[in-house]
Coordinates of C-alpha atoms in Angstrom, one line a residue:
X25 CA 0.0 0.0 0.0
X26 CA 1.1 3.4 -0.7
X27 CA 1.6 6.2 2.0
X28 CA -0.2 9.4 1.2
X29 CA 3.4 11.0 1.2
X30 CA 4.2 8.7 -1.9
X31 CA 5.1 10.6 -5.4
X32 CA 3.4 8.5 -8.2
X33 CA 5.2 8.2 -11.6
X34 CA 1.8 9.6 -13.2
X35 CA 2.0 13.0 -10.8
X36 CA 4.3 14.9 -13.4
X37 CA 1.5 13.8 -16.0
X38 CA -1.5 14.3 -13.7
X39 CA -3.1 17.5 -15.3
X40 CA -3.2 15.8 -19.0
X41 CA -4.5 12.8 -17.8
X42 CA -7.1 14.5 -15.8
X43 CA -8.0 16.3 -18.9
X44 CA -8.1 13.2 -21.1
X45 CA -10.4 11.8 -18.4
X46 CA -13.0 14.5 -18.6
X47 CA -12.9 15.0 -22.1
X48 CA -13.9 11.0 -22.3
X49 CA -16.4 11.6 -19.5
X50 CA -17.9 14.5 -21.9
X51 CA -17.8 12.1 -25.2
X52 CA -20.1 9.5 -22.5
X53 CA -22.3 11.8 -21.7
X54 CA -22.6 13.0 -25.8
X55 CA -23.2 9.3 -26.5
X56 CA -26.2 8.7 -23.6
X57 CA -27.5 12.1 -25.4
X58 CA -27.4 10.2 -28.9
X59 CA -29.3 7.3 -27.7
X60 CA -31.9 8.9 -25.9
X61 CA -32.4 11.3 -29.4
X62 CA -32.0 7.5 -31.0
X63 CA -29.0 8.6 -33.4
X64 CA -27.7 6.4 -36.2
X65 CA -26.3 2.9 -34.5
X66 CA -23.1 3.8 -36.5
X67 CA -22.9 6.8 -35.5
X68 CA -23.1 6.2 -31.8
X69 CA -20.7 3.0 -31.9
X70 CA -17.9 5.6 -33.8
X71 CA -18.2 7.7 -30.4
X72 CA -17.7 4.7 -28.4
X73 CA -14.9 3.9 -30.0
X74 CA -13.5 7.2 -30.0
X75 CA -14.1 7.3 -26.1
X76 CA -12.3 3.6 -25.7
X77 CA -9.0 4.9 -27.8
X78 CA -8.6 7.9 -25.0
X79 CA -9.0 5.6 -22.1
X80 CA -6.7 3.2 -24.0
X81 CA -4.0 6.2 -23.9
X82 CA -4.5 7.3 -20.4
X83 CA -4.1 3.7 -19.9
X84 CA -0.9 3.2 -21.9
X85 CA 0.7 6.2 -20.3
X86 CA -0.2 5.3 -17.0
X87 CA 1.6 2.0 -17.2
X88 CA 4.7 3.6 -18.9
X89 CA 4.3 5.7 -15.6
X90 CA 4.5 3.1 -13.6
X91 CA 7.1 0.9 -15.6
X92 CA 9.4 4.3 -15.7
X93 CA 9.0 5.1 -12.0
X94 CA 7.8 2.5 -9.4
X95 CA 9.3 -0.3 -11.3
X96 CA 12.6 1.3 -11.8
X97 CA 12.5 2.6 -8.0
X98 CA 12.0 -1.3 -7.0
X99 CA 14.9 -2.3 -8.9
X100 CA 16.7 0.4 -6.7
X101 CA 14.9 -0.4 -3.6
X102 CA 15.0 -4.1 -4.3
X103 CA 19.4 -3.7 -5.2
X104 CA 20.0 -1.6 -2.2
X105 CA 18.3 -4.5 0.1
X106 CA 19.2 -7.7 -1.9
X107 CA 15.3 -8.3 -1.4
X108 CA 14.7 -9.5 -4.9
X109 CA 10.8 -9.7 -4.0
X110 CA 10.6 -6.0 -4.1
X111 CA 11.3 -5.6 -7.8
X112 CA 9.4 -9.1 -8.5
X113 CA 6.0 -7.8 -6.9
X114 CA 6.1 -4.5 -8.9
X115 CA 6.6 -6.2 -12.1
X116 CA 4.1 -9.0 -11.3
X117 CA 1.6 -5.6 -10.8
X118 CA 2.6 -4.1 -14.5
X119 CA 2.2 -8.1 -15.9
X120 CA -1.6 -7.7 -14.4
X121 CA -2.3 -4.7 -15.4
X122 CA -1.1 -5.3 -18.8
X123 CA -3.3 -8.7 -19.0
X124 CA -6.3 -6.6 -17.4
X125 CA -5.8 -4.1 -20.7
X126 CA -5.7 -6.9 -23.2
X127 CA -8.4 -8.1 -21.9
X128 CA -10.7 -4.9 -22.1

């Protein structure tokens, strides 16, 4: 668990990523608009997909985040203590979240 004190490797990134995130919350609320109006199927589905790609790239960048920063810090952490379980529990975190995106 992390200590409120704790700099994540998203914070430099936080303000475009917050931005991404409402821009996609926007495009969700546009698309429950279109199908109470009952817009084109096509139409609506080219929305969701256009919400899925920015959630995909907050995604992406928040696990290049993590990979660059609390990985690399473990493989510090875990050197400096010759605790090899260290670095082996933050990668076995970036191996699920990268299953739990290919999965999505």
């Amino acid at each position: 668990m992390e200590t409120a004190e704790h700099t994540h490797g998203y914070s430099e990134e936080k303000q475009a990523y917050l931005r991404r995130l409402k821009r996609a919350e926007g495009q969700v609320r546009g698309i429950a608009r279109m199908v109470e109006e009952d817009k084109y199927c096509i139409d609506i589905l080219t929305q969701m997909a256009a919400v899925n790609k920015a959630l995909h790239a907050v995604s992406i960048g928040l696990l290049e985040d993590h990979i660059a920063h609390c990985v690399v810090n473990a493989a510090h952490e875990s050197q400096e203590t010759g605790n090899p379980e260290i670095v082996s529990d933050k990668v076995a975190e970036a191996t699920a979240a990268i299953s739990r995106l290919l999965r999505s």
